[in-house]
CSV table of C-alpha atoms in Angstrom, one decimal:
chain,number,residue,atom,x,y,z
A,343,MET,CA,-9.1,-11.0,14.8
A,344,PRO,CA,-5.6,-12.4,14.0
A,345,ASN,CA,-6.6,-15.6,15.7
A,346,ALA,CA,-9.7,-15.9,13.6
A,347,ALA,CA,-8.0,-15.4,10.2
A,348,LEU,CA,-6.7,-18.9,9.7
A,349,PRO,CA,-9.9,-20.8,10.7
A,350,MET,CA,-11.9,-18.4,8.6
A,351,THR,CA,-9.7,-19.1,5.6
A,352,PHE,CA,-10.1,-22.9,6.0
A,353,PHE,CA,-13.9,-22.5,6.4
A,354,VAL,CA,-14.2,-20.4,3.2
A,355,TYR,CA,-12.0,-22.8,1.2
A,356,SER,CA,-14.1,-25.8,2.4
A,357,GLN,CA,-17.3,-24.1,1.1
A,358,ARG,CA,-16.0,-23.7,-2.5
A,359,VAL,CA,-17.7,-25.6,-5.3
A,360,PRO,CA,-16.2,-27.1,-8.5
A,361,TYR,CA,-15.7,-24.9,-11.5
A,362,GLY,CA,-17.7,-25.1,-14.6
A,363,GLY,CA,-20.3,-23.3,-16.7
A,364,ILE,CA,-20.6,-19.6,-16.3
A,365,SER,CA,-18.4,-17.6,-13.9
A,366,PHE,CA,-18.1,-14.0,-12.9
A,367,VAL,CA,-15.0,-12.2,-11.5
A,368,ASP,CA,-15.0,-8.9,-9.7
A,369,SER,CA,-13.3,-7.1,-6.8
A,370,ILE,CA,-14.4,-5.0,-3.9
A,371,THR,CA,-12.3,-2.7,-1.7
A,372,LEU,CA,-12.0,-3.3,2.0
A,373,ASP,CA,-11.2,0.1,3.5
A,374,VAL,CA,-9.0,0.0,6.6
A,375,CYS,CA,-9.5,3.6,7.5
A,376,ASP,CA,-10.5,7.0,6.0
A,377,SER,CA,-7.9,8.4,3.5
A,378,HIS,CA,-7.3,11.4,5.7
A,379,ARG,CA,-6.2,9.2,8.6
A,380,ILE,CA,-3.6,7.0,6.8
A,381,ARG,CA,-0.6,8.5,8.7
A,382,GLN,CA,-2.3,7.8,12.1
A,383,HIS,CA,-3.3,4.2,11.3
A,384,LYS,CA,-1.1,1.6,12.9
A,385,VAL,CA,-3.0,-1.8,12.7
A,386,PHE,CA,-2.3,-2.8,9.1
A,387,LYS,CA,0.5,-0.2,8.6
A,388,GLU,CA,2.9,-2.7,6.9
A,389,ILE,CA,0.5,-4.5,4.6
A,390,ALA,CA,-2.4,-2.2,3.7
A,391,GLN,CA,-1.8,0.1,0.7
A,392,ARG,CA,-3.3,3.2,-0.9
A,393,GLY,CA,-5.3,2.4,-4.1
A,394,LYS,CA,-7.7,4.0,-6.5
A,395,ARG,CA,-11.2,3.0,-7.4
A,396,SER,CA,-13.8,4.6,-9.6
A,397,THR,CA,-15.1,6.8,-6.8
A,398,GLY,CA,-11.7,8.0,-5.6
A,399,TRP,CA,-8.7,6.9,-3.4
A,400,PHE,CA,-8.9,4.5,-0.5
A,401,TYR,CA,-6.5,2.8,2.0
A,402,GLY,CA,-6.8,-0.9,2.6
A,403,PHE,CA,-7.2,-4.2,0.6
A,404,LYS,CA,-8.9,-5.6,-2.4
A,405,LEU,CA,-10.9,-8.8,-2.3
A,406,HIS,CA,-11.1,-10.5,-5.7
A,407,LEU,CA,-13.9,-13.0,-6.1
A,408,THR,CA,-14.9,-15.6,-8.7
A,409,ILE,CA,-18.5,-16.8,-8.4
A,410,ASN,CA,-20.7,-19.1,-10.5
A,411,ASP,CA,-24.1,-18.3,-11.9
A,412,ARG,CA,-25.8,-19.5,-8.7
A,413,GLY,CA,-23.7,-17.1,-6.5
A,414,GLU,CA,-21.5,-19.7,-5.0
A,415,ILE,CA,-17.8,-18.8,-4.4
A,416,LEU,CA,-15.4,-20.5,-6.7
A,417,SER,CA,-12.2,-18.7,-5.8
A,418,PHE,CA,-11.0,-15.6,-3.9
A,419,TYR,CA,-7.8,-13.7,-3.6
A,420,LEU,CA,-6.9,-10.9,-1.1
A,421,THR,CA,-4.4,-8.3,-2.2
A,422,ALA,CA,-3.1,-4.9,-1.0
A,423,GLY,CA,-5.1,-1.9,-2.3
A,424,ASN,CA,-2.5,-0.9,-4.9
A,425,VAL,CA,-2.6,-4.2,-6.8
A,426,ASP,CA,-4.1,-3.9,-10.3
A,427,ASP,CA,-7.1,-6.0,-11.2
A,428,ARG,CA,-5.3,-7.1,-14.4
A,429,ASN,CA,-2.3,-8.5,-12.5
A,430,PRO,CA,-1.5,-11.9,-14.1
A,431,LYS,CA,-0.8,-13.5,-10.7
A,432,VAL,CA,-4.3,-12.5,-9.4
A,433,MET,CA,-6.1,-13.6,-12.5
A,434,GLY,CA,-4.0,-16.8,-12.7
A,435,HIS,CA,-5.1,-17.7,-9.1
A,436,LEU,CA,-8.8,-16.8,-9.8
A,437,THR,CA,-9.0,-18.7,-13.1
A,438,LYS,CA,-6.8,-21.8,-12.3
A,439,ASP,CA,-8.4,-25.0,-13.7
A,440,MET,CA,-11.4,-23.0,-14.8
A,441,PHE,CA,-13.4,-23.9,-18.0
A,442,GLY,CA,-16.6,-22.4,-19.5
A,443,LYS,CA,-17.4,-18.8,-19.8
A,444,LEU,CA,-15.9,-16.0,-17.7
A,445,PHE,CA,-17.4,-12.6,-17.4
A,446,ALA,CA,-15.6,-9.6,-15.8
A,447,GLY,CA,-15.8,-5.9,-15.5
A,448,LYS,CA,-14.0,-3.5,-17.7
A,449,SER,CA,-11.2,-3.0,-15.2
A,450,TYR,CA,-10.1,-6.6,-15.9
A,451,ILE,CA,-9.6,-6.2,-19.7
A,452,SER,CA,-6.1,-6.1,-21.1
A,453,GLN,CA,-4.6,-7.5,-24.3
A,454,LYS,CA,-2.2,-9.8,-22.4
A,455,LEU,CA,-5.0,-11.3,-20.2
A,456,PHE,CA,-7.2,-11.8,-23.2
A,457,GLY,CA,-4.5,-13.9,-24.8
A,458,ASN,CA,-3.9,-15.9,-21.6
A,459,LEU,CA,-7.6,-16.6,-21.0
C-alpha cells in the first residue's frame, strides 16, 4: 500500500475539474482499527489519531472532500482523526480559488470561517 499512495494521489489530482457554480464540502472518517484495539495497532501508530464523530469515538483519519453539483471531485484533504472540521488550514485548502456557492454541514460552521468565506 505505501507504494501505491503516490501514484494514487497523482491520479486523483489529474481527475479534478475546475471550480465554479455550486459546491459541497463534507468529511468522512477512515477508521484504521476498532477503538478497543488502539494500543495493539502498529501500522499507522505515529500518524493516525483518535477523534470523535456524531456516532462516537474512532481511531484513524478524516477525508475532507469538496465536490460540485455533478458529483465531481474539486478538492480533497486527508487529516488525522483529531483535526477539527473548522480548522482554517483545512478549509483554506478545500476552498482555495473557489467561487460560487458553497454548502457544508453544521460541523463546518464557525464565526471565523463565516468571515473568511
